[in-house]
Coordinates of C-alpha atoms (C1' of nucleotides) in Angstrom, one line a residue:
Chain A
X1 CA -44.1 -37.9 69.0
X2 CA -47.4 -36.7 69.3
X3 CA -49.7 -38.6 71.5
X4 CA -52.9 -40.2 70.2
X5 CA -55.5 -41.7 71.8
X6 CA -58.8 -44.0 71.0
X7 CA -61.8 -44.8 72.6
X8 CA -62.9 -48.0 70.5
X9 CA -66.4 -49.2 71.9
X10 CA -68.3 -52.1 70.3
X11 CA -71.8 -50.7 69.3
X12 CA -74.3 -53.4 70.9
X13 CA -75.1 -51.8 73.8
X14 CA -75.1 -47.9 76.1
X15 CA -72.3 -46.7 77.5
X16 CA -71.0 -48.4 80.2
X17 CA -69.7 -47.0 83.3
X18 CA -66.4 -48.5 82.9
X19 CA -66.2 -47.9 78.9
X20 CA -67.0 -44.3 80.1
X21 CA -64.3 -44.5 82.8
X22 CA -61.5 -45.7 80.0
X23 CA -62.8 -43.0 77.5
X24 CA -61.9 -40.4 80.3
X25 CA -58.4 -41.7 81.2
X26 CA -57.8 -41.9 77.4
X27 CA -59.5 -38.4 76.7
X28 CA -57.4 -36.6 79.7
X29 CA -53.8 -38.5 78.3
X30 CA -54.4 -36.9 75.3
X31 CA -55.3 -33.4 76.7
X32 CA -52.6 -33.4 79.4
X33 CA -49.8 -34.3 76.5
X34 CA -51.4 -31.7 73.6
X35 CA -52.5 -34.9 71.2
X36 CA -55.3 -35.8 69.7
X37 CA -58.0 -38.1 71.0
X38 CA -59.9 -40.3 68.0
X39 CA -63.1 -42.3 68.5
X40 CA -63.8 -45.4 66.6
X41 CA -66.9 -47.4 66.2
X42 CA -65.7 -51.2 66.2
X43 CA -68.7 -52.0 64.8
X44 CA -67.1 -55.7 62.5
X45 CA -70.0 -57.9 64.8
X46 CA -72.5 -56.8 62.0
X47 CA -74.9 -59.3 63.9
X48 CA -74.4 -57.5 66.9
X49 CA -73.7 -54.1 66.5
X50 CA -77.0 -52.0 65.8
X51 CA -77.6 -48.1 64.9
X52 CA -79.2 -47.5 68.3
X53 CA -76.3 -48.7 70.5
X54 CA -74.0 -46.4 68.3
X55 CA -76.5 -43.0 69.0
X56 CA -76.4 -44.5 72.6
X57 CA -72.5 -43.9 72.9
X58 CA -72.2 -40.7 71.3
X59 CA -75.0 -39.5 73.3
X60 CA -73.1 -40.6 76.6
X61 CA -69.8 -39.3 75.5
X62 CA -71.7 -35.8 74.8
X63 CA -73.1 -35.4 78.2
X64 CA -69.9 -36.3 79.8
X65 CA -68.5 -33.3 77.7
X66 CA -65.9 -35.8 76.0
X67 CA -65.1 -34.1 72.8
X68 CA -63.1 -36.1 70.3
X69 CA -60.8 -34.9 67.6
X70 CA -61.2 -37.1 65.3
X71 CA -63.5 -39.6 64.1
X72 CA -65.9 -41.4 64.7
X73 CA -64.3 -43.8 62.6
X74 CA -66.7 -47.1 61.5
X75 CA -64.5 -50.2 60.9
X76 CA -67.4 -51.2 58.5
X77 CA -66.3 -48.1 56.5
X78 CA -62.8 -50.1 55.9
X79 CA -63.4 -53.4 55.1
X80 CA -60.9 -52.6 52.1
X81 CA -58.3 -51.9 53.9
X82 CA -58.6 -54.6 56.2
X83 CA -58.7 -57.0 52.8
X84 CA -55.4 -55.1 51.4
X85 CA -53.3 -56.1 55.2
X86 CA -55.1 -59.8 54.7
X87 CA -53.6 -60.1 51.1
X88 CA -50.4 -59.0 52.1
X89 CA -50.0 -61.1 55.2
X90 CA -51.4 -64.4 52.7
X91 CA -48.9 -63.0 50.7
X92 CA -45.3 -62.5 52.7
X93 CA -46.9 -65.9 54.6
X94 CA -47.2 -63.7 58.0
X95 CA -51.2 -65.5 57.7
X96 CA -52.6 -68.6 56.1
X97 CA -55.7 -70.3 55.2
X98 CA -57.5 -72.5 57.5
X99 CA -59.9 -75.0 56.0
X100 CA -60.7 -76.8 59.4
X101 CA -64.5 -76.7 59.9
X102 CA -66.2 -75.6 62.5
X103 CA -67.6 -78.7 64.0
X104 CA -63.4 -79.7 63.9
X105 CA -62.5 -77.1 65.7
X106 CA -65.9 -77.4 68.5
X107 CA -64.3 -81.2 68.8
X108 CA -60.8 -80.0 69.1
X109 CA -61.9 -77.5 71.8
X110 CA -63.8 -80.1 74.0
X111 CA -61.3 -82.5 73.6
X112 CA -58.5 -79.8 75.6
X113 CA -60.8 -79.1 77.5
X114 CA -61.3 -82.5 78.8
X115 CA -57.6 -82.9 79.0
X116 CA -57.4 -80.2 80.6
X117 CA -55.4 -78.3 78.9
X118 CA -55.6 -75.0 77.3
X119 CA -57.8 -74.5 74.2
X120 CA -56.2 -73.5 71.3
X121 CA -55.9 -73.9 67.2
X122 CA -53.9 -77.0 66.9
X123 CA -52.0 -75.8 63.8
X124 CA -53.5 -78.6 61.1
X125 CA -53.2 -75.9 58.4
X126 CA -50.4 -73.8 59.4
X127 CA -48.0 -75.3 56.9
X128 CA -50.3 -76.8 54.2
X129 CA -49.2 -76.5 50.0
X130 CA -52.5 -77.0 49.3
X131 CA -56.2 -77.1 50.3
X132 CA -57.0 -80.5 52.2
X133 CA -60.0 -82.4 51.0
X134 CA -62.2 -84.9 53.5
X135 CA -65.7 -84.6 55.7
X136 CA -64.2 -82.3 58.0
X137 CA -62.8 -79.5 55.9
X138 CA -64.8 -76.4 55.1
X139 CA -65.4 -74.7 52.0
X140 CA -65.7 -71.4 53.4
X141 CA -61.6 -71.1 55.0
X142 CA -61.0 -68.6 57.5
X143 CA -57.8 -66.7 58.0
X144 CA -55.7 -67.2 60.3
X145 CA -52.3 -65.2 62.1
X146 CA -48.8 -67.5 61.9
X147 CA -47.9 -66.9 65.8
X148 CA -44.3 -67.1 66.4
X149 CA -44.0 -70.7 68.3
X150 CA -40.5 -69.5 69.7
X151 CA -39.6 -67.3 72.2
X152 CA -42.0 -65.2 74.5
X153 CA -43.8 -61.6 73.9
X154 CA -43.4 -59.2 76.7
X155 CA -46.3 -56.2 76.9
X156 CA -44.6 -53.1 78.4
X157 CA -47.8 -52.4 80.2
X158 CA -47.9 -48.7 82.2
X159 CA -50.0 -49.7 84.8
X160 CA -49.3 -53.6 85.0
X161 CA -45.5 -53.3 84.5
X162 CA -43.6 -55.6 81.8
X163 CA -46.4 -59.0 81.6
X164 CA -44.3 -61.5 79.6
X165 CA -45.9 -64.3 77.8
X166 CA -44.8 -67.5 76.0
X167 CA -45.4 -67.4 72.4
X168 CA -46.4 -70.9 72.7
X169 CA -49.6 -69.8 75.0
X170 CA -50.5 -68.0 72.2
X171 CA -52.5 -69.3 69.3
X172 CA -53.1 -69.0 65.9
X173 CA -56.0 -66.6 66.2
X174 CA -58.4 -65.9 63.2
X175 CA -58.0 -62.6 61.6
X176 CA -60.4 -63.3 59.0
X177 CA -63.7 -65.5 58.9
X178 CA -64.7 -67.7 56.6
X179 CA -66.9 -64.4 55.0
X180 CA -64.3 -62.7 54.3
X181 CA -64.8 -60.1 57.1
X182 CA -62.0 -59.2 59.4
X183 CA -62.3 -60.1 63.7
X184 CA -61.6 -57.7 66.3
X185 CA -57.5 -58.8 67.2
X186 CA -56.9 -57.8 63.6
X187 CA -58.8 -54.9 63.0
X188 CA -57.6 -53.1 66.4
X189 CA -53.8 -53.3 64.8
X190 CA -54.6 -52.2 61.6
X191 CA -56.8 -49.9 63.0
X192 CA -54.4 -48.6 65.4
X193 CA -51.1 -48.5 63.1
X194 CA -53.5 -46.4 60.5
X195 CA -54.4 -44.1 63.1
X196 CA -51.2 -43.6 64.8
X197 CA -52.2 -44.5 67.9
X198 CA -49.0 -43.9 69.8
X199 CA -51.3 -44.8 73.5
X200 CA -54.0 -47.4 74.0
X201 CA -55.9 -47.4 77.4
X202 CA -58.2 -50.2 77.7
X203 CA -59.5 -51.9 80.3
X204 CA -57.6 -55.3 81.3
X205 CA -59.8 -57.7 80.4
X206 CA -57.9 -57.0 76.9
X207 CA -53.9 -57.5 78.6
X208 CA -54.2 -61.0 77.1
X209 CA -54.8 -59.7 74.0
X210 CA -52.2 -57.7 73.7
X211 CA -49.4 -60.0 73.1
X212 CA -51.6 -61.2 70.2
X213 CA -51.8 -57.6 69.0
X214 CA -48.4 -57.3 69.8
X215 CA -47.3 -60.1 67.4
X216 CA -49.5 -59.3 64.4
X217 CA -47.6 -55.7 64.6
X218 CA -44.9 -56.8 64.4
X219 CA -45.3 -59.2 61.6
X220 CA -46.5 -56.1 60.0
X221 CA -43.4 -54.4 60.9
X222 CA -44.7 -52.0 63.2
X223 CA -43.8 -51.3 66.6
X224 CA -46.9 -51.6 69.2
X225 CA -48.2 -48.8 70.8
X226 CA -47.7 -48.0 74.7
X227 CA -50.0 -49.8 76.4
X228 CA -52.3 -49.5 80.1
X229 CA -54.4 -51.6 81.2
X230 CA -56.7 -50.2 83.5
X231 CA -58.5 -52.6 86.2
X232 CA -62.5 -52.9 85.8
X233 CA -65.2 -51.7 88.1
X234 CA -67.0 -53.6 90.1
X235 CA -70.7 -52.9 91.7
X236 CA -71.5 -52.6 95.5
X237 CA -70.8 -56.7 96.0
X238 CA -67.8 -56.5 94.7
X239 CA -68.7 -58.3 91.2
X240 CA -68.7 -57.6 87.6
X241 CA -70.9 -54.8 86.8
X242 CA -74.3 -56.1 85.0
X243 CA -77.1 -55.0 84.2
X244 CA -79.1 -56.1 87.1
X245 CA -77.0 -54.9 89.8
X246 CA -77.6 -51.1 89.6
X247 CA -76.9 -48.5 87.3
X248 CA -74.1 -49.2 84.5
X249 CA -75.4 -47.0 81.8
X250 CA -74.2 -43.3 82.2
X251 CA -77.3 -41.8 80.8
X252 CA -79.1 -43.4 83.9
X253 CA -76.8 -41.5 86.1
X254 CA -78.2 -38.3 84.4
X255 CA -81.7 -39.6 84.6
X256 CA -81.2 -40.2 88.2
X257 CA -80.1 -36.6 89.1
X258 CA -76.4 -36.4 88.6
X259 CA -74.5 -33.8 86.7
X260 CA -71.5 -34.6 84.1
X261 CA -69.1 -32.7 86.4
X262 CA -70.0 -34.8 89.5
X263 CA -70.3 -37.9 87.3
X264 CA -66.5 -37.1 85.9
X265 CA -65.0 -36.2 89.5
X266 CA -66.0 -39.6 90.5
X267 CA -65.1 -41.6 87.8
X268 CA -61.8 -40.1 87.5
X269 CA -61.3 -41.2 90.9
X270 CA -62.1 -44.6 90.7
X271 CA -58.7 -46.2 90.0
X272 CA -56.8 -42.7 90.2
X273 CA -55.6 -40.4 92.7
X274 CA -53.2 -37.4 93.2
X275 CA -52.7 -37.7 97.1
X276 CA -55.3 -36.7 98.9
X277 CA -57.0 -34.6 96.8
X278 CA -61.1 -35.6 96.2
X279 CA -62.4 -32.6 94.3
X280 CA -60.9 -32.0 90.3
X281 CA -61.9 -29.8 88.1
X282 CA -61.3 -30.8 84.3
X283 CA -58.8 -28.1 84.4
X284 CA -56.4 -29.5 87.3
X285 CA -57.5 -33.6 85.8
X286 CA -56.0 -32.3 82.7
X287 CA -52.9 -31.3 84.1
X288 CA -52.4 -33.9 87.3
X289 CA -53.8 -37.1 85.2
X290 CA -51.0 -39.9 84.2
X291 CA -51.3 -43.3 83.9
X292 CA -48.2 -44.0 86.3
X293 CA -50.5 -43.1 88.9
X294 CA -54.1 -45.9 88.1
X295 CA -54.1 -48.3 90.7
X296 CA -52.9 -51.9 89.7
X297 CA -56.7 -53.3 91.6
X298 CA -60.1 -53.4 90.5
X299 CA -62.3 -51.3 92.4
X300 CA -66.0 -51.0 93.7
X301 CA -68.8 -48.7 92.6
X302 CA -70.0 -46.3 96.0
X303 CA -72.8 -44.6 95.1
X304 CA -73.1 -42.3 98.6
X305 CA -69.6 -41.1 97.3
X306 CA -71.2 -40.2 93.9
X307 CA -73.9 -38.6 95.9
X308 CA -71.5 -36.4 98.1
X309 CA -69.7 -35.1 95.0
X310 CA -72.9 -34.9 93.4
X311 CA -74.0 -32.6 96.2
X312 CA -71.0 -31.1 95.9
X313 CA -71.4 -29.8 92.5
X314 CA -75.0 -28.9 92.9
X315 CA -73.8 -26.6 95.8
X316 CA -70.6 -25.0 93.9
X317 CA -71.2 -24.9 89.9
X318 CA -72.8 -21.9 88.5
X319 CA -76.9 -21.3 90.2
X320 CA -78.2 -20.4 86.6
X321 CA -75.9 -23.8 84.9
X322 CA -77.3 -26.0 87.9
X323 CA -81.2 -24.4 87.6
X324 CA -81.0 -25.1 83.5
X325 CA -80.5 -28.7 84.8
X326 CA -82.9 -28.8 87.4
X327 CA -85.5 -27.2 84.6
X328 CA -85.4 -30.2 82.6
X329 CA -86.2 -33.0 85.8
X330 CA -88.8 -30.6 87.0
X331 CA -90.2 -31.6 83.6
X332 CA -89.5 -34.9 83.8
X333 CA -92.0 -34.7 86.5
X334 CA -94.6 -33.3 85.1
X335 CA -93.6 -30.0 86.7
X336 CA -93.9 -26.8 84.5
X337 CA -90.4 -24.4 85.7
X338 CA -92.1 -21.7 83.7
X339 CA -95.9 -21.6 84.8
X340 CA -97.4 -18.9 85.9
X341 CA -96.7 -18.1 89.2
X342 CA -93.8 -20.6 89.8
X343 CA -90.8 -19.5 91.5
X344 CA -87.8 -18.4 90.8
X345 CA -85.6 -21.4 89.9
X346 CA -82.3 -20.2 90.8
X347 CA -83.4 -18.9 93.8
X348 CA -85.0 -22.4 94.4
X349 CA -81.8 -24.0 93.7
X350 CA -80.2 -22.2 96.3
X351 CA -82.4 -22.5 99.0
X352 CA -82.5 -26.3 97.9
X353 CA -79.0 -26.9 96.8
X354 CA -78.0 -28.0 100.8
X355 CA -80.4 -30.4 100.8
X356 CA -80.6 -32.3 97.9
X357 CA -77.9 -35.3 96.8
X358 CA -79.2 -35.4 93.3
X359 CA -81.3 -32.9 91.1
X360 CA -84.3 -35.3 91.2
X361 CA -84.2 -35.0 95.0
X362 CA -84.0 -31.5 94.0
X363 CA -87.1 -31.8 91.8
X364 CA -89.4 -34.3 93.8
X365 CA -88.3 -31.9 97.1
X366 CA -90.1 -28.7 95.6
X367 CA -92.9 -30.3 94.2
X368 CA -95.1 -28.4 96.5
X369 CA -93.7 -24.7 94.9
X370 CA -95.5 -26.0 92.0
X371 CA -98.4 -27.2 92.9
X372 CA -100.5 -27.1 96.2
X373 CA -100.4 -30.0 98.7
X374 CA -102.9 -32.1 97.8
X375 CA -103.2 -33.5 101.6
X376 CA -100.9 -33.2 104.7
X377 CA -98.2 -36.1 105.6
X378 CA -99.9 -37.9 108.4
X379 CA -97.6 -37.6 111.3
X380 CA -96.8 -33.9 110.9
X381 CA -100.2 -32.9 110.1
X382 CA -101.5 -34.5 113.6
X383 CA -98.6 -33.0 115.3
X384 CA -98.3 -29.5 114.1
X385 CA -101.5 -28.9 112.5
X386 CA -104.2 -30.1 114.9
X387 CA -104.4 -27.5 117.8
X388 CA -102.5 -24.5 115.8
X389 CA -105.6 -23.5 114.2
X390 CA -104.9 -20.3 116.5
X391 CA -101.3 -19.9 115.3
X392 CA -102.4 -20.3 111.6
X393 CA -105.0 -17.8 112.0
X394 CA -102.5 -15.0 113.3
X395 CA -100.1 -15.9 110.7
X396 CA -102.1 -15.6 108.1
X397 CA -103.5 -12.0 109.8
X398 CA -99.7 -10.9 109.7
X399 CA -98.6 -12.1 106.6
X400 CA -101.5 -11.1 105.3
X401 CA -100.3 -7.2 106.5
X402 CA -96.8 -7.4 104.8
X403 CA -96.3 -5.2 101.8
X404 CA -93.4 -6.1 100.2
X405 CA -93.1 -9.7 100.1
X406 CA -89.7 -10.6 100.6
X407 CA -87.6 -13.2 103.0
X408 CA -87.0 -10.4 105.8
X409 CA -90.5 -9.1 105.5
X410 CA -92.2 -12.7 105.7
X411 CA -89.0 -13.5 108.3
X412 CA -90.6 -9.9 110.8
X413 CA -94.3 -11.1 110.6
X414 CA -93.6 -14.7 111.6
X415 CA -91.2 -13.5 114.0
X416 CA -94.0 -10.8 115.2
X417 CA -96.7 -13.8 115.7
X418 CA -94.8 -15.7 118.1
X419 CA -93.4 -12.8 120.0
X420 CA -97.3 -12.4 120.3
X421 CA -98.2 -15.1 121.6
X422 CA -95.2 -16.0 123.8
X423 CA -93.7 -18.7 121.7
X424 CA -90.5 -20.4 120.6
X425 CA -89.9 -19.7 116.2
X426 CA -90.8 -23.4 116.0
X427 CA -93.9 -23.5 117.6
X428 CA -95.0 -21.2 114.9
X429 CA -92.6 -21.9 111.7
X430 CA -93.6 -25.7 111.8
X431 CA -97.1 -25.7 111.6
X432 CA -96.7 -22.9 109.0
X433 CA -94.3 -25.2 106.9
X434 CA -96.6 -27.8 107.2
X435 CA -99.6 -25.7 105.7
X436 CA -97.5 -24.2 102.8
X437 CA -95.6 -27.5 102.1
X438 CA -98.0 -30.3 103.4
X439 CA -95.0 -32.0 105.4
X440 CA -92.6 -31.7 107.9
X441 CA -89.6 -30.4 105.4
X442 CA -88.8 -27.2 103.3
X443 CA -86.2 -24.6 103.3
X444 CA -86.0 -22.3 106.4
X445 CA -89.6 -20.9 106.3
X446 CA -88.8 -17.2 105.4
X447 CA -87.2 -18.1 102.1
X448 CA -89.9 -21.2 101.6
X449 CA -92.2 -17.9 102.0
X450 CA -90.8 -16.0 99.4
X451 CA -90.5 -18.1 97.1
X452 CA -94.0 -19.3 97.5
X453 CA -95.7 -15.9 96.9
X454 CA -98.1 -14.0 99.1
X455 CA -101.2 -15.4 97.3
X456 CA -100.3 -19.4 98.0
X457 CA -99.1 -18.8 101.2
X458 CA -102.1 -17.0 102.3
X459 CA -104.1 -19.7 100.6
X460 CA -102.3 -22.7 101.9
X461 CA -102.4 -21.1 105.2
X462 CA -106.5 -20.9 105.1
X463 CA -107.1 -24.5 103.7
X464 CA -104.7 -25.7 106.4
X465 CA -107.1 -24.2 109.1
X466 CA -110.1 -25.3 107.2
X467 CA -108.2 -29.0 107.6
X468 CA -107.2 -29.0 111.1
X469 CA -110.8 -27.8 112.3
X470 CA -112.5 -30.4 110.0
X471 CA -110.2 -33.0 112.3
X472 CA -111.2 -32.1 115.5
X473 CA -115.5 -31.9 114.5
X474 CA -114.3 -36.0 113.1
Chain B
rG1 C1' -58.1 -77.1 83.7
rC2 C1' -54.3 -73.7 81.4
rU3 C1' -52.3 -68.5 80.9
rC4 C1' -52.3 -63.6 82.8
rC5 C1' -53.7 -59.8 86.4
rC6 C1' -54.8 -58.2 91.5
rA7 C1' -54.7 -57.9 97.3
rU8 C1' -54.1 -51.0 103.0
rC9 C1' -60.4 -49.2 107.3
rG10 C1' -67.3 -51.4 104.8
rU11 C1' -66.1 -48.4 100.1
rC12 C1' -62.6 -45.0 97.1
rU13 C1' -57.6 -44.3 98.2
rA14 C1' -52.4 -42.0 100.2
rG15 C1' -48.0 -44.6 101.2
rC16 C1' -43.0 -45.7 96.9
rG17 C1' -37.6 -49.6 103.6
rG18 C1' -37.7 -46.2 109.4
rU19 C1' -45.2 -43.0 109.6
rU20 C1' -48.8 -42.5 116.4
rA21 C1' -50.4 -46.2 108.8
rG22 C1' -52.9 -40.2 106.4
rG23 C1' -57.3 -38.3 103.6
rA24 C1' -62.4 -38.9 101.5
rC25 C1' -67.4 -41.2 101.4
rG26 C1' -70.5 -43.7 104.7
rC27 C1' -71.4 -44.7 110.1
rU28 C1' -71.2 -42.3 114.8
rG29 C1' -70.9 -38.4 119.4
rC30 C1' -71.2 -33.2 120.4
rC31 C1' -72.1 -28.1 118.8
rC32 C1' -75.2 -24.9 115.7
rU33 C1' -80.5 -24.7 114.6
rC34 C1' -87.7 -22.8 112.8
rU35 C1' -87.9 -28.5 110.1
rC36 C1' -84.7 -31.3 107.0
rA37 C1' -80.2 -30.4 105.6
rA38 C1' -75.6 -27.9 105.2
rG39 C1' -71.5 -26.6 108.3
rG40 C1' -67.8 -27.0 112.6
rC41 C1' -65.2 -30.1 116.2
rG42 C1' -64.4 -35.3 117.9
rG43 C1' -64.8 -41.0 117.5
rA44 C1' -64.8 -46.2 115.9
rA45 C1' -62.8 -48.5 111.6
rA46 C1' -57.4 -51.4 107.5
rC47 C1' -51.9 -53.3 105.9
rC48 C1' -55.2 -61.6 103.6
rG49 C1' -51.7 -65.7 105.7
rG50 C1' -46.8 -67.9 105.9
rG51 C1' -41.9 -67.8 104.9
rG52 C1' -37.5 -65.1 103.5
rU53 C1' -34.1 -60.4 102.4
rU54 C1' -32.7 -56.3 105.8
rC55 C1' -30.3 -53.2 111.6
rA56 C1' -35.5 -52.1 110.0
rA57 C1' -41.0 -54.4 105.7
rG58 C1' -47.7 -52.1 104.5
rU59 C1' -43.6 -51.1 101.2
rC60 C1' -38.7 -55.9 98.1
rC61 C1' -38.7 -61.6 96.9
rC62 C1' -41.1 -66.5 97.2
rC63 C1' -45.2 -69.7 98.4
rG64 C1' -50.1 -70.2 99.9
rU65 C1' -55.1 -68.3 100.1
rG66 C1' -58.8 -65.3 98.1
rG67 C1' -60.7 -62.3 94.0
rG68 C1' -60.8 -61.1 88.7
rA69 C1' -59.8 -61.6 83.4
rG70 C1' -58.7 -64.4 79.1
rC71 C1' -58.6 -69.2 76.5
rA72 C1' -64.8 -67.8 70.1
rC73 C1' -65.5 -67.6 62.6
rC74 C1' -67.7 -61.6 70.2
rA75 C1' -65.5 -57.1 70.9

RNA sequence: GCUCCCAUCGUCUAGCGGUUAGGACGCUGCCCUCUCAAGGCGGAAACCGGGGUUCAAGUCCCCGUGGGAGCACCA
């Protein structure tokens, strides 16, 4: 049997973090066992479902670097086929016609609900010979799944273990509205016995569903896929991921300085392990992943965990891979990579690779290669800047000397000036990074040096001694 | 309310009857050091509660408790 997998989002809104999660686990079954994974649009909520949503999805499936085989597949596109099951089911008497209206059915639902009871179709049409006439019957009937009333349904679940259910929990769900157009419990099996989905991972907010699924499979004579439910995500708190608590939308992981590979590694973690072992790579996810081993609990978003692995990454993937990266947030800053007289970028990610969690750290971190400071932080001008004018002025004497501007070269002459004047590399690298970078942080100075150029370094250097001696006449 | 799922450090997790309950993030002490980091070596930190089963329970069973999901002409 060759193993196929879905990921079957709903088009009305981004990509979630968990829907993101799911498409991963689904995406590395189907890699690790040589089948095919298919993406389908289940996009039947025409009210809901818009164009933009659907570019959203794809979009965050591409930057994750989750190919599909085949697809994406548009329920819209099979309303037919969907209206060929119907007639057969009306047909062979596996679904009837429900005339109940809907203001019925609101009364019949608030009713249980008062009794406490659970809500649930209770079966007025299920065995009608013909269409019922009175105030409370609609014109517009809706379709309607005969649920077995005997016996119980058990879900062989690979994560949960066998859930049983009682068929009489179960209802008689509507398959069809009182348009004509199919709802989600029935598309999902016709969907998934046409595609030959022999695997569904979802997330188990849907394990209820699946004894529905289950049923309507069977009455179709099929046998259901294998099923795992995965447990959600949760944010920081510990509750349902929203919109207002933090980031659920993977493309605002990439806005906020996060690679795919970092972005993967964590997600595969969430809800999966293989012992100890923290760092994958697709290759070894590929080969270790199994659904035997997601965890049976929901779990928490940590964001400094995404930022180590995200560190990670920056430090260990490819300098010229991480730099194209950093490129595009340097723009999203308003920061030209390219300008004349900018540095080299992958030498810039490597001096700044150990110090940034995220690539717009990265980016906001080496603003000043870019562009001159356009004053001094506060604290660290007073303190290093005020009273070094002497310092300043020898460094820029010696710098000004070096010939070939390199790390070592611009390493010797600051090295020179405080041998000169008797003092410790700090006394005379601080103030220095302070003129070149306008604060207190930088690489180590030689290679901030280097990468700045002899021409603003020497400049910096002046205007920072133009600065502190303005201080001390105010 | 009814049905279903879940429960190990703050967080992610290992554990699959016998462990000093392990790792990772974060926190923290020390070292290194031109800043910030990164790195190295340490530390604090957990089996929700109660009953069983068993020579032995974090591990199996039951009951509580606490979380979560579902109960739509949404998906």
């Amino acid at each position: 049997m060759t193993v196929i997998t879905r990921f079957a989002p709903s088009p009305t809104g981004f990509l979630h973090i968990g829907g993101a999660r799911t498409a991963l686990f689904s995406w590395l079954y189907a890699r690790r066992h040589g089948g095919r994974f298919v993406l389908r649009i289940e996009d039947t909520d025409l009210e809901r479902s818009t164009p933009e949503a659907i570019n959203a999805i794809l979009e965050g499936m591409s930057w994750l670097g989750l190919d599909y085989d085949d697809g994406p597949f548009y329920q819209t596109h099979r309303f037919d086929r969907y209206k060929e099951v119907l007639d057969q089911m009306l047909a062979d008497g596996t679904a009837y016609r429900c005339y109940c209206s809907r203001e019925r059915l609101d009364a019949l639902r608030a009713g249980q609900i008062e009794a406490k009871v659970k809500a649930r179709y209770d079966g007025r049409c299920r065995d009608l010979d013909a269409p019922p006439t009175g105030d409370d019957v609609s014109d517009q009937p809706v379709i309607r799944f005969r649920q077995p009333r005997e016996g119980h349904t058990v879900v062989h679940d690979q994560v949960k273990g066998n859930v049983v259910f009682d068929n009489h929990e179960l209802d008689d769900l509507i398959i069809a509205r009182g348009d004509g157009t199919p709802t989600y419990n029935f598309v999902v099996v016709v969907d998934d016995m046409d595609m030959k989905v022999s695997h569904v991972i979802r997330g188990d907010d849907h394990l209820n569903n699946s004894a529905r699924q289950s049923n309507i499979l069977q009455a179709l004579g099929v046998e259901p896929p294998v099923y795992a439910h995965v447990p959600m995500i949760l944010d920081e708190e510990g509750k349902k991921l929203s919109k207002r608590t933090g980031a659920a939308n993977v493309m605002e992981f990439r806005d906020a300085g996060y690679l795919p590979e970092a972005m993967i590694n964590y997600l595969v973690r969430l809800g999966w392990a293989h012992g100890d072992q923290e760092i994958f790579s697709l290759d070894e996810m590929v080969e270790l992943f199994d659904v035997a081993d997601i965890n049976h609990s929901a779990s928490s978003i940590n964001p400094s965990k995404l930022d180590w692995l995200n560190q990670h990454y920056i430090k260990t993937l490819p300098v010229a891979y991480v730099a194209r990266h950093l490129a595009w947030h340097l723009g999203a800053i308003g920061l030209d990579p390219a300008a004349e007289g900018a540095p080299d970028i992958e030498t810039l990610v490597q001096a700044q690779a150990e110090r940034s969690r995220t690539l717009v750290e990265m980016a906001q971190n080496s603003r000043f290669f870019y562009e001159a400071p356009q004053s001094y932080d506060e604290k660290a001008g007073r303190k290093h800047l005020c009273g070094a004018e002497d310092t300043l002025e020898a460094l820029y004497h010696a710098l000004s000397l070096v010939e070939h501007w390199t790390a070592e070269s611009a390493h010797q002459a600051v090295l020179g000036v405080a041998e000169e004047h008797d003092l410790k590399l700090g006394k005379v690298a601080q103030p220095l990074r302070v003129a070149v970078a306008g604060g207190p942080v930088s690489p180590p100075i030689d290679i901030t040096l280097a990468l700045l150029g002899r021409d603003a370094t020497l400049s910096r250097i002046k205007s920072a001694i133009a600065w502190a001696k303005a201080q001390v006449e105010a």
